[in-house]
Coordinates of C-alpha atoms in Angstrom, one line a residue:
X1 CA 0.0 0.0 0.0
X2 CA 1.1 3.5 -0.4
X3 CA 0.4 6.9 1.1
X4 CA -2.2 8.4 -0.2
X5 CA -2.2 12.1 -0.9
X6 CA -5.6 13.1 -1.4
X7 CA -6.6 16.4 0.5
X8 CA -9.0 15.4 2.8
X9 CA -11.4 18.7 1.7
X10 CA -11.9 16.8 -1.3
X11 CA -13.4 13.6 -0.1
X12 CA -16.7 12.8 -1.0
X13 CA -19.6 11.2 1.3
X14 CA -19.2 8.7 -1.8
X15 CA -15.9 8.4 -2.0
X16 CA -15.6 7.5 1.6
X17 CA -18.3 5.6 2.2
X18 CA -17.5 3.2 -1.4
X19 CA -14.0 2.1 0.5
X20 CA -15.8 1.4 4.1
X21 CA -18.5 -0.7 3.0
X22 CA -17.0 -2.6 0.0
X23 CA -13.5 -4.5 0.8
X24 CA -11.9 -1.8 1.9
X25 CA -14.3 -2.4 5.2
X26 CA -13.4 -6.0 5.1
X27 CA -9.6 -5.3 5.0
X28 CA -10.1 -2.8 8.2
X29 CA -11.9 -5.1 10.1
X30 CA -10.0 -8.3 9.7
X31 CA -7.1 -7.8 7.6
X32 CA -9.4 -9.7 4.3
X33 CA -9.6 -8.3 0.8
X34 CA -12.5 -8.8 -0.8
X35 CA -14.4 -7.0 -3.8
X36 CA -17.2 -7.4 -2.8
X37 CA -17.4 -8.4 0.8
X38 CA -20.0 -6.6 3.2
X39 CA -18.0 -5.4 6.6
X40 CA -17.4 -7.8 9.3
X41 CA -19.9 -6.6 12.3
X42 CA -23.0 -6.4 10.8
X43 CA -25.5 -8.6 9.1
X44 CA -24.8 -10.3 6.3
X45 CA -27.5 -10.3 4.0
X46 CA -26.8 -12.7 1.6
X47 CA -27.1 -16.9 2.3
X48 CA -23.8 -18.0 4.6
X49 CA -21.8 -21.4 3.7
X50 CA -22.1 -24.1 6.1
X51 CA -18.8 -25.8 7.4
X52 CA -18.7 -28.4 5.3
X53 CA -19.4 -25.9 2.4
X54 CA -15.9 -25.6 0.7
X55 CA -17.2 -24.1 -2.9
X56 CA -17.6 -20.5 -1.6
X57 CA -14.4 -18.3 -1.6
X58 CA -15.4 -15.4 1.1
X59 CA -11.5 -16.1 1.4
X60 CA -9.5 -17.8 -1.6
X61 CA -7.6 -20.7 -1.3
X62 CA -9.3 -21.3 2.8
X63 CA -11.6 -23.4 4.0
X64 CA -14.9 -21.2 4.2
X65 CA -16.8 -21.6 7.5
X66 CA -18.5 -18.2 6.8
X67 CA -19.1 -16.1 3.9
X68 CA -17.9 -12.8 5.1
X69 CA -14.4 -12.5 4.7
X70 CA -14.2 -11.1 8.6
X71 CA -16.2 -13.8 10.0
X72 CA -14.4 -16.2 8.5
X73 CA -10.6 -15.0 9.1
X74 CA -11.7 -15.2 13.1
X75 CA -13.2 -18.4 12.7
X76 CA -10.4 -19.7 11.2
X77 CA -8.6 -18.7 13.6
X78 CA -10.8 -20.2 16.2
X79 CA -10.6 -23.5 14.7
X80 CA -6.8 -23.8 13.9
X81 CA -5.7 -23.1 17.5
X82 CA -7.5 -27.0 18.1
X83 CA -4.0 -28.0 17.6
X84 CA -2.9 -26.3 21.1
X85 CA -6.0 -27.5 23.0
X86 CA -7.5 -24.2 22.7
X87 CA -10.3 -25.1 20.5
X88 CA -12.3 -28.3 19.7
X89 CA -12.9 -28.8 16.2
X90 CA -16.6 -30.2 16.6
X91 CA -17.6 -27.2 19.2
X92 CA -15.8 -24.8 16.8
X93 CA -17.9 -26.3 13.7
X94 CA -21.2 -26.5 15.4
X95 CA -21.2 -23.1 16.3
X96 CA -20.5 -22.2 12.9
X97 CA -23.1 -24.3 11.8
X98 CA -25.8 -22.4 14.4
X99 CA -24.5 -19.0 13.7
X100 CA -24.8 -19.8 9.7
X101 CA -28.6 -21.3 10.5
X102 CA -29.6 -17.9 12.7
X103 CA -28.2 -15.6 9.8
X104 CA -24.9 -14.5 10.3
X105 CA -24.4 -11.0 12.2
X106 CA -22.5 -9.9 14.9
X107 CA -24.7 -10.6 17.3
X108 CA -25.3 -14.0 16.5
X109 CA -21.8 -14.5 16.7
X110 CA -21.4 -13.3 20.1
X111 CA -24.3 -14.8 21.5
X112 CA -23.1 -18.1 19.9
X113 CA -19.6 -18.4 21.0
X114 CA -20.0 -16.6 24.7
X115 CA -23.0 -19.3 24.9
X116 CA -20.0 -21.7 24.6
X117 CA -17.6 -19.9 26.7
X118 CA -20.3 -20.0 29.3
X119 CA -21.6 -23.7 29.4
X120 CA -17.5 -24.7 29.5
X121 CA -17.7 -22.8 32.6
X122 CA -20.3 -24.6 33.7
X123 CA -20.5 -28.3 35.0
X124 CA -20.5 -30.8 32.2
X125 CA -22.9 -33.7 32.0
X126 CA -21.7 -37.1 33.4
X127 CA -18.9 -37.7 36.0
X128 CA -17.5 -34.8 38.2
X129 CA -14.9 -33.5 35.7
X130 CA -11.4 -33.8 36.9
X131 CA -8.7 -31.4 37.6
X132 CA -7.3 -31.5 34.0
X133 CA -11.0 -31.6 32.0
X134 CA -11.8 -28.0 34.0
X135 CA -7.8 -27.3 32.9
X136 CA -9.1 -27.7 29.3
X137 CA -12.5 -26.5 29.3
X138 CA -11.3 -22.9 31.0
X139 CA -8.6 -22.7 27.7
X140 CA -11.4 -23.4 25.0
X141 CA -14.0 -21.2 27.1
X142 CA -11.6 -18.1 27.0
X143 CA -10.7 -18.7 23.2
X144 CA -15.1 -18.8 22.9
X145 CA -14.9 -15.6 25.1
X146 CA -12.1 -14.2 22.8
X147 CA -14.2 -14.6 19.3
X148 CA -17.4 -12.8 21.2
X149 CA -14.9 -10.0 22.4
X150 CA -14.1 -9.5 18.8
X151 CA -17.2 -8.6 17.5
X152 CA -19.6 -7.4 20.7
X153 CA -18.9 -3.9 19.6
X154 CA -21.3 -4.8 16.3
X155 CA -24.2 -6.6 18.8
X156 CA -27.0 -5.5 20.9
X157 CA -25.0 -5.4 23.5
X158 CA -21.8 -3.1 23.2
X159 CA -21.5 -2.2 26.6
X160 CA -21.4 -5.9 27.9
X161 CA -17.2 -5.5 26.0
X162 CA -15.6 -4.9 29.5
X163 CA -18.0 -8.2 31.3
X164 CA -17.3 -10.2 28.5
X165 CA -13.6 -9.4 28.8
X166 CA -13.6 -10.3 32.3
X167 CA -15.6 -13.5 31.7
X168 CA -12.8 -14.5 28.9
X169 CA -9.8 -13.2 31.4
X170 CA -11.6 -15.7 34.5
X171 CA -11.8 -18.5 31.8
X172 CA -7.4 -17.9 31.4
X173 CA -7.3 -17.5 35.2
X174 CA -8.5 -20.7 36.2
X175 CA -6.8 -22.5 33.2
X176 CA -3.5 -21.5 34.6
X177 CA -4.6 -21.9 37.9
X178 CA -4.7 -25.4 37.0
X179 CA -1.3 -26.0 34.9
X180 CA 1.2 -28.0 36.3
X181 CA 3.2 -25.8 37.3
X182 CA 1.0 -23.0 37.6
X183 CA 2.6 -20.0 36.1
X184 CA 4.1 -17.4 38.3
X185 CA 2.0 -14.0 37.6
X186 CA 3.7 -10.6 38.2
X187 CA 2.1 -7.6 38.0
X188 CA 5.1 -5.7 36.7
X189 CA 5.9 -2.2 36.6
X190 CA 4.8 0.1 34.2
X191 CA 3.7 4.4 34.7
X192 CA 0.8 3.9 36.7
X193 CA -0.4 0.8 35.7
X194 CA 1.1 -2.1 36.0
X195 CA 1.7 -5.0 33.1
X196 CA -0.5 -8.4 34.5
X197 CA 2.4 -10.6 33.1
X198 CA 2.4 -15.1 32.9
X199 CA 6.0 -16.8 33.7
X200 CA 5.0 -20.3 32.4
X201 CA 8.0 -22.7 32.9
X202 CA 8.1 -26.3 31.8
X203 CA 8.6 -27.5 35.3
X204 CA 9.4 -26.0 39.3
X205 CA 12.6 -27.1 39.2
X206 CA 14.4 -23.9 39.0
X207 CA 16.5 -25.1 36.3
X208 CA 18.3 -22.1 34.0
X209 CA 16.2 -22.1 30.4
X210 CA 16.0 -19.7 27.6
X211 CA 12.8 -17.3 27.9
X212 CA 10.8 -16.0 25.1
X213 CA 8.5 -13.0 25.7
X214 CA 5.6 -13.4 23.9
X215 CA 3.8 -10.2 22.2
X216 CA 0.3 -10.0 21.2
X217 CA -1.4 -7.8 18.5
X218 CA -4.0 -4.7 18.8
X219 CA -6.6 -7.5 19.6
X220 CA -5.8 -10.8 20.9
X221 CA -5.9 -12.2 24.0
X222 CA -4.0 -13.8 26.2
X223 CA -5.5 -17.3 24.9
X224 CA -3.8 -16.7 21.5
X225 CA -0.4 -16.9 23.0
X226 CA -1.0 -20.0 24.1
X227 CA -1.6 -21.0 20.5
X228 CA 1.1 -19.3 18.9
X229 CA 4.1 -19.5 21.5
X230 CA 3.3 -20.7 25.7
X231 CA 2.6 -24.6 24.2
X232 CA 5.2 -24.5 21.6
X233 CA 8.2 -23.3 24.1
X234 CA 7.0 -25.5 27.2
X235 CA 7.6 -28.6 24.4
X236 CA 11.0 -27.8 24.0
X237 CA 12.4 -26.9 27.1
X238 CA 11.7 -23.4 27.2
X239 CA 10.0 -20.7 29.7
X240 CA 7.8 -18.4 27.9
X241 CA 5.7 -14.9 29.8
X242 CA 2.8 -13.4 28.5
X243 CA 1.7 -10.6 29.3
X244 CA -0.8 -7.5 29.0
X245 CA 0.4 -4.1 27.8
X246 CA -0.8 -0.6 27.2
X247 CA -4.1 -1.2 24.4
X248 CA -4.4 -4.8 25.3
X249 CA -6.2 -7.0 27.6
X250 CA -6.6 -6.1 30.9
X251 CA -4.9 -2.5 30.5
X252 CA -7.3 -1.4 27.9
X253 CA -10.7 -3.0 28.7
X254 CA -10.3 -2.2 32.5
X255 CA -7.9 0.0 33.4
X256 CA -8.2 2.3 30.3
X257 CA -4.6 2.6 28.8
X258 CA -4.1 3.0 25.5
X259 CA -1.0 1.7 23.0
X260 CA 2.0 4.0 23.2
X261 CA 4.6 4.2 20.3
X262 CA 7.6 3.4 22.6
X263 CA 6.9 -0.2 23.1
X264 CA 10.5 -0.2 24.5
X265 CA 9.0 1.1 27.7
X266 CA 7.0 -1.8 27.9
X267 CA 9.4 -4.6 27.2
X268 CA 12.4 -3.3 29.6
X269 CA 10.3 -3.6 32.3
X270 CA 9.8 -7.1 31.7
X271 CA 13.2 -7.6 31.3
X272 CA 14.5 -6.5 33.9
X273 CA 11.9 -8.7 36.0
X274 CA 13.3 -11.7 33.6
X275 CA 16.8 -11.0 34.5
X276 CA 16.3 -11.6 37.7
X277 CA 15.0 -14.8 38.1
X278 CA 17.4 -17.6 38.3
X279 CA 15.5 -19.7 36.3
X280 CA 16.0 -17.9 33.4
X281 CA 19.2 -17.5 30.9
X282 CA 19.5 -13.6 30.6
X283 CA 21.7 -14.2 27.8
X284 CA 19.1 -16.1 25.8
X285 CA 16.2 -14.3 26.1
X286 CA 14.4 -13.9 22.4
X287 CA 11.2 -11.1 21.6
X288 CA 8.1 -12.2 19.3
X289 CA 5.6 -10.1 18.1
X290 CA 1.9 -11.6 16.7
X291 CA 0.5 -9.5 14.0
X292 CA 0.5 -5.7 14.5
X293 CA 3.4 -6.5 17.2
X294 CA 5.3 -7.6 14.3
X295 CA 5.6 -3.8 14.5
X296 CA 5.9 -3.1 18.3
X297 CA 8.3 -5.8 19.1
X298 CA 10.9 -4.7 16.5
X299 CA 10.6 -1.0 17.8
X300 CA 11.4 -2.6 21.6
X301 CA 14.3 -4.8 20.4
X302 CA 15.9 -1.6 18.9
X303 CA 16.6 -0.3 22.0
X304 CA 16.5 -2.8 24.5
X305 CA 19.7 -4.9 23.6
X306 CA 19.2 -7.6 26.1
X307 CA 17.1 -9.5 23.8
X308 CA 18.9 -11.6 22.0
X309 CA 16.7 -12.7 19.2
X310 CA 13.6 -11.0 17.5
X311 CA 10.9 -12.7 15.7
X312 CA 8.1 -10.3 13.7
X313 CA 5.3 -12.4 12.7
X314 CA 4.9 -11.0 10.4
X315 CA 7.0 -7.7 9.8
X316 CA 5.3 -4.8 9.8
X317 CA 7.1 -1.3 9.3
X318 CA 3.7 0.9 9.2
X319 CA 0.4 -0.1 11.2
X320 CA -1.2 3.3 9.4
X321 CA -0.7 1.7 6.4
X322 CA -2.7 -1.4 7.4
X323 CA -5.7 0.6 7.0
X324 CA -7.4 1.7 3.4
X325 CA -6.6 4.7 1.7
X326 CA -10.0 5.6 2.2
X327 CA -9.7 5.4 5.8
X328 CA -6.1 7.9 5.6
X329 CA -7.1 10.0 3.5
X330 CA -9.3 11.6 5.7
X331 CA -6.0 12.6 8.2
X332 CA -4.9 16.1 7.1
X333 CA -2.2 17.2 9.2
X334 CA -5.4 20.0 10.9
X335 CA -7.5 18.2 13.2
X336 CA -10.2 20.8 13.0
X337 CA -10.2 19.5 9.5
X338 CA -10.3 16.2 9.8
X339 CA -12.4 15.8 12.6
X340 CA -15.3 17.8 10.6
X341 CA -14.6 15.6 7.6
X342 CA -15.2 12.7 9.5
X343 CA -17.9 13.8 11.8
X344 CA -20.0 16.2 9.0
X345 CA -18.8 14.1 5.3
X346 CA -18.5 10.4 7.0
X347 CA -20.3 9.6 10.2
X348 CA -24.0 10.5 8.9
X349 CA -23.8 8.0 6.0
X350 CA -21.8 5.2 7.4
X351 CA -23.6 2.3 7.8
X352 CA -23.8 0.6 11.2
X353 CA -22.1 -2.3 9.7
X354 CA -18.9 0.2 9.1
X355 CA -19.1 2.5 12.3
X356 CA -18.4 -1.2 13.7
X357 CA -15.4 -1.8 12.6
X358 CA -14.3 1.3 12.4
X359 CA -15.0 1.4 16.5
X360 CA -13.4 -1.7 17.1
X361 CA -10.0 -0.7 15.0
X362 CA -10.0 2.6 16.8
X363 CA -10.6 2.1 20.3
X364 CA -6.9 0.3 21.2
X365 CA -6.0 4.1 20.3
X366 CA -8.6 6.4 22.6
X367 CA -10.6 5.6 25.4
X368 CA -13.1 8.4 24.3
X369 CA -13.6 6.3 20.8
X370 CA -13.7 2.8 23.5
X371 CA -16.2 4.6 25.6
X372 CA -18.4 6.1 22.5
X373 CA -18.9 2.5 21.3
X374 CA -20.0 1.0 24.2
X375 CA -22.8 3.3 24.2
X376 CA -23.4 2.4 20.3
X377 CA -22.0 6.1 18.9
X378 CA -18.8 6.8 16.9
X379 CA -16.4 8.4 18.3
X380 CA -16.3 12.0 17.1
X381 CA -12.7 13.1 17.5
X382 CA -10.9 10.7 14.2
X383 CA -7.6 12.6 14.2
X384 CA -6.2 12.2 17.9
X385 CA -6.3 8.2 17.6
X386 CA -5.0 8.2 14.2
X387 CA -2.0 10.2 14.6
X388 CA -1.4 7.8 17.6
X389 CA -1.5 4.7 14.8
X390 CA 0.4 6.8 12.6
X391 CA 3.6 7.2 15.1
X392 CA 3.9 3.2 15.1
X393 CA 6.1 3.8 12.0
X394 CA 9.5 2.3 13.0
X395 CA 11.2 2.1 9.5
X396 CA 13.7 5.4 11.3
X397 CA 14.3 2.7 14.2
X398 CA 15.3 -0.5 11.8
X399 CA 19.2 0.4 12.1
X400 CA 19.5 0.2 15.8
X401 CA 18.3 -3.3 15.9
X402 CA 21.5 -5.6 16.2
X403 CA 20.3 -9.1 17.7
X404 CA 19.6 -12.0 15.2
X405 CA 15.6 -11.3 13.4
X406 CA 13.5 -13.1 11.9
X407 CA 10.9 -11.7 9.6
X408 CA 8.3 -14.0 8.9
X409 CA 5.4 -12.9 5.7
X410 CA 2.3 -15.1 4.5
X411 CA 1.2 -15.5 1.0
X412 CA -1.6 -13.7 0.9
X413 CA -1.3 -11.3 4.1
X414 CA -4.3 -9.3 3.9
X415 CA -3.0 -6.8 6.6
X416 CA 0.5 -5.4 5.8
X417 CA 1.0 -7.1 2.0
X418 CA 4.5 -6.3 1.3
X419 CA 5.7 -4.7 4.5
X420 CA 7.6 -7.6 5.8
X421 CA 10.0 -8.5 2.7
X422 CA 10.5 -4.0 3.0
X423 CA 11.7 -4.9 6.3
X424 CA 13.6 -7.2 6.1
X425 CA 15.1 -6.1 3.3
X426 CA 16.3 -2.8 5.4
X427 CA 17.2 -4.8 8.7
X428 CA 20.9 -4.5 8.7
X429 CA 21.5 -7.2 11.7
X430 CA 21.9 -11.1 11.2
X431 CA 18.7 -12.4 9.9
X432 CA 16.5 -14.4 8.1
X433 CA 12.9 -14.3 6.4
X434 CA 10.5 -17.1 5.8
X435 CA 7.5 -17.1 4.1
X436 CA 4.4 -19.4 5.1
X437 CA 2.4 -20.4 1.8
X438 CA -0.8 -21.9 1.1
X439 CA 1.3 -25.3 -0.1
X440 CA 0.5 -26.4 3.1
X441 CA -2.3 -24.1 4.3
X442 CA -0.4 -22.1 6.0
X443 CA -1.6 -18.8 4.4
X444 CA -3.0 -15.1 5.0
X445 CA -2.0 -13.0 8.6
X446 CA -0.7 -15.5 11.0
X447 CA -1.3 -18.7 9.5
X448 CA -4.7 -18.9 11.2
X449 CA -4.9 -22.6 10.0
X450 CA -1.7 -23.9 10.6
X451 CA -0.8 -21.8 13.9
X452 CA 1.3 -25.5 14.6
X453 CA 3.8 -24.8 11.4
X454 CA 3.8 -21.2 12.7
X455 CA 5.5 -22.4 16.3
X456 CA 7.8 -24.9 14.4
X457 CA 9.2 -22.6 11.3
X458 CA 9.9 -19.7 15.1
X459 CA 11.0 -22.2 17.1
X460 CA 13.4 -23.8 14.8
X461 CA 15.1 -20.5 14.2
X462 CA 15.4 -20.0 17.9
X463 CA 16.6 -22.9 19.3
X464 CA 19.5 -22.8 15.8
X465 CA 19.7 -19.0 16.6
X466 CA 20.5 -19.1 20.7
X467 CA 21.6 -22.9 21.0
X468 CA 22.4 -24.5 24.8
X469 CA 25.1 -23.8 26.3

């Protein structure tokens, strides 16, 4: 994608609107392209595929579970992380299945899967289960939590996000409560709020291990780093923390902090808790970052050299840039401007299904637009929280980054196309770049159907990159 240059006083209610409601909408809401795709959280009109329906193409080359490009991407995602334990393929399928027979909208989504969240929660028929089936049940509940988080901002019910955060972050809580060993948690520091961080280690011994700090996106959960790093690094011998920062998890849903650009400020502080644990190898301590932290956990690494390998899955030099040019063309560099563009050219024409996803994009960014949408309105001031996703840019950063990076891409990465092979091709430290293909299904943003190839192509590089000593 490229800048575009547009002067926003020139931007038609047509012009605008064509981009958010076509694929342009799609793209914003879960990184899919489509020409003609409705936006992901309202109702889709037009018949949905069952699960077992393979000769639709909301998504080319995937499995399509629903017809809406936006729907599907998250169900995917839902239903690849099955390999971890963090789905069930039949529970994931039959909610498809009753979401596709209601008529697919966001609200039958979220009613669906937090109606599966909740009855995990509850007792299951037959025996008393054991300490290992509520273990399980708790990780698929807060992965059914996670997909009605995604989309309650489109519902009935927006202001139910911060309960239905909580009931997804109880569902984690009692799943690690249950691990053997059960995770040290930290509340490390960080301003005034401090980072709810997970030490999972394969065992209590105490034994020194290398450590990987796993990043999330602008809207997973915790849940998804099970998928895509906790599981993978307790299988080979390694520790791995999780942990909440500034516009994620528990830090934006409850205590109302926003992303900052200077994601280094985040990750020192875990760091320095890291280093001093004698469990952990402070010289082999390696950074990943899921999605958009493809973009946050570079920025970190270039200034905090204790890490000693980076992984960006999958590079991304430009968040901004992530969003369609009909989307940043409204930014002039006057917010007067560009707030009465958006508010007087955009807001009174855009279809609910839009001011959905435009909501849920833009309220990691501003806790006015997080509180507006939890009262169903769009927010009214565009330009504050998109300068804030502009400054993510870190191509000025790439030089100070010294420690051994990989750079993973996706054939068909509907989010940042081309950004990661830009990347790596200005990274001037060791590295190495590795693109997952639809050869073996492991295509578009993050593999969502082959998250188990995703932990082995990282893990590979890591253990070759910071071998035992």
């Amino acid at each position: 994608m490229t800048h575009a240059s547009q002067d926003a006083s020139h931007l038609s209610r047509r012009t605008a609107l064509t981009g958010l409601v076509g694929g342009a909408g799609v793209a914003l809401a879960a990184g899919c392209t489509s020409s003609n795709g409705t936006s992901a959280q309202g109702v889709a009109p037009r018949p949905t595929a069952s699960a077992t329906d393979s000769s639709a193409s909301a998504t080319p080359g995937v499995m399509t579970l629903f017809r809406d490009p936006a729907f599907n991407f998250n169900g995917l995602l839902a239903l690849g992380g099955a390999g971890f334990g963090s789905s069930e393929v039949g529970e994931v399928l039959t909610a498809v299945n009753t979401i596709n027979k209601a008529g697919l909208s966001a609200q039958t989504y979220v009613a669906t899967f937090k109606k599966l969240g909740d009855q995990l929660m509850g007792v299951p028929q037959g025996s008393k289960p054991d300490r290992q089936t509520t273990r399980l049940r708790a990780l698929r509940a807060a992965q059914y939590y996670a997909q009605a988080l995604f989309f309650v901002l489109g519902s009935d019910t927006p202001d139910s996000e911060e309960q239905l955060y909580k009931a997804g972050r109880g569902a984690w809580d009692k799943f690690c409560e249950l691990c053997d060993p059960t995770p040290v948690t930290a509340d490390i520091p960080y301003g005034k709020t401090p980072l709810p961080a997970w030490f999972f280690r394969p065992d209590d011994s105490g034994k020194q291990r290398p450590t990987v700090i796993l990043t999330n996106g602008s809207d997973g959960q915790n849940v998804d780093m099970w998928t895509y790093g906790v599981s993978a690094a307790l299988e080979r011998d390694w520790n791995a923390l999780v942990y909440d920062g500034p516009g994620q998890g528990q830090l934006l849903f409850v205590d109302r902090v926003v992303f900052t650009p200077r994601w280094e400020t985040v990750v020192t502080p875990l760091v320095d808790w890291l280093v001093a644990r004698s469990d952990v190898d402070a010289d082999r301590i390696a950074l990943t970052g899921l999605s958009m932290a493809g973009n946050l956990a570079p920025r970190a690494a270039a200034f905090e050299k204790r890490i000693a390998a980076l992984v960006a899955m999958p590079g991304c030099l430009e968040p901004w840039l992530g969003f369609p040019p009909e989307i940043r063309k409204i930014l002039t560099p006057n917010k007067a401007q560009t707030n009465n563009t958006w508010n007087k050219e955009v807001v009174p024409e855009l279809p609910a299904a839009a001011a959905a996803t435009m909501k849920k994009r833009f309220e990691p960014f501003s806790v006015p637009a997080m509180l507006a949408a939890r009262e169903g309105k769009v927010f009214t001031d565009f330009y504050t929280p998109a300068k804030s996703i502009e400054s993510l840019a870190i191509t000025s950063v790439l030089g100070r980054i010294t420690m051994p990076t990989l750079v993973l891409d996706y054939e068909d990465e509907q989010f940042y196309p081309g950004q990661p092979r830009t990347m790596f091709d200005k990274l001037t430290s060791p590295k190495d770049y590795v693109k997952l293909t639809a050869a073996t299904g492991a295509q578009l943003h993050c593999s969502p159907m082959a998250p188990q190839q995703h932990c082995d192509v990282v893990f590979d590089w890591l253990q070759e990159t910071l071998p035992g000593r």
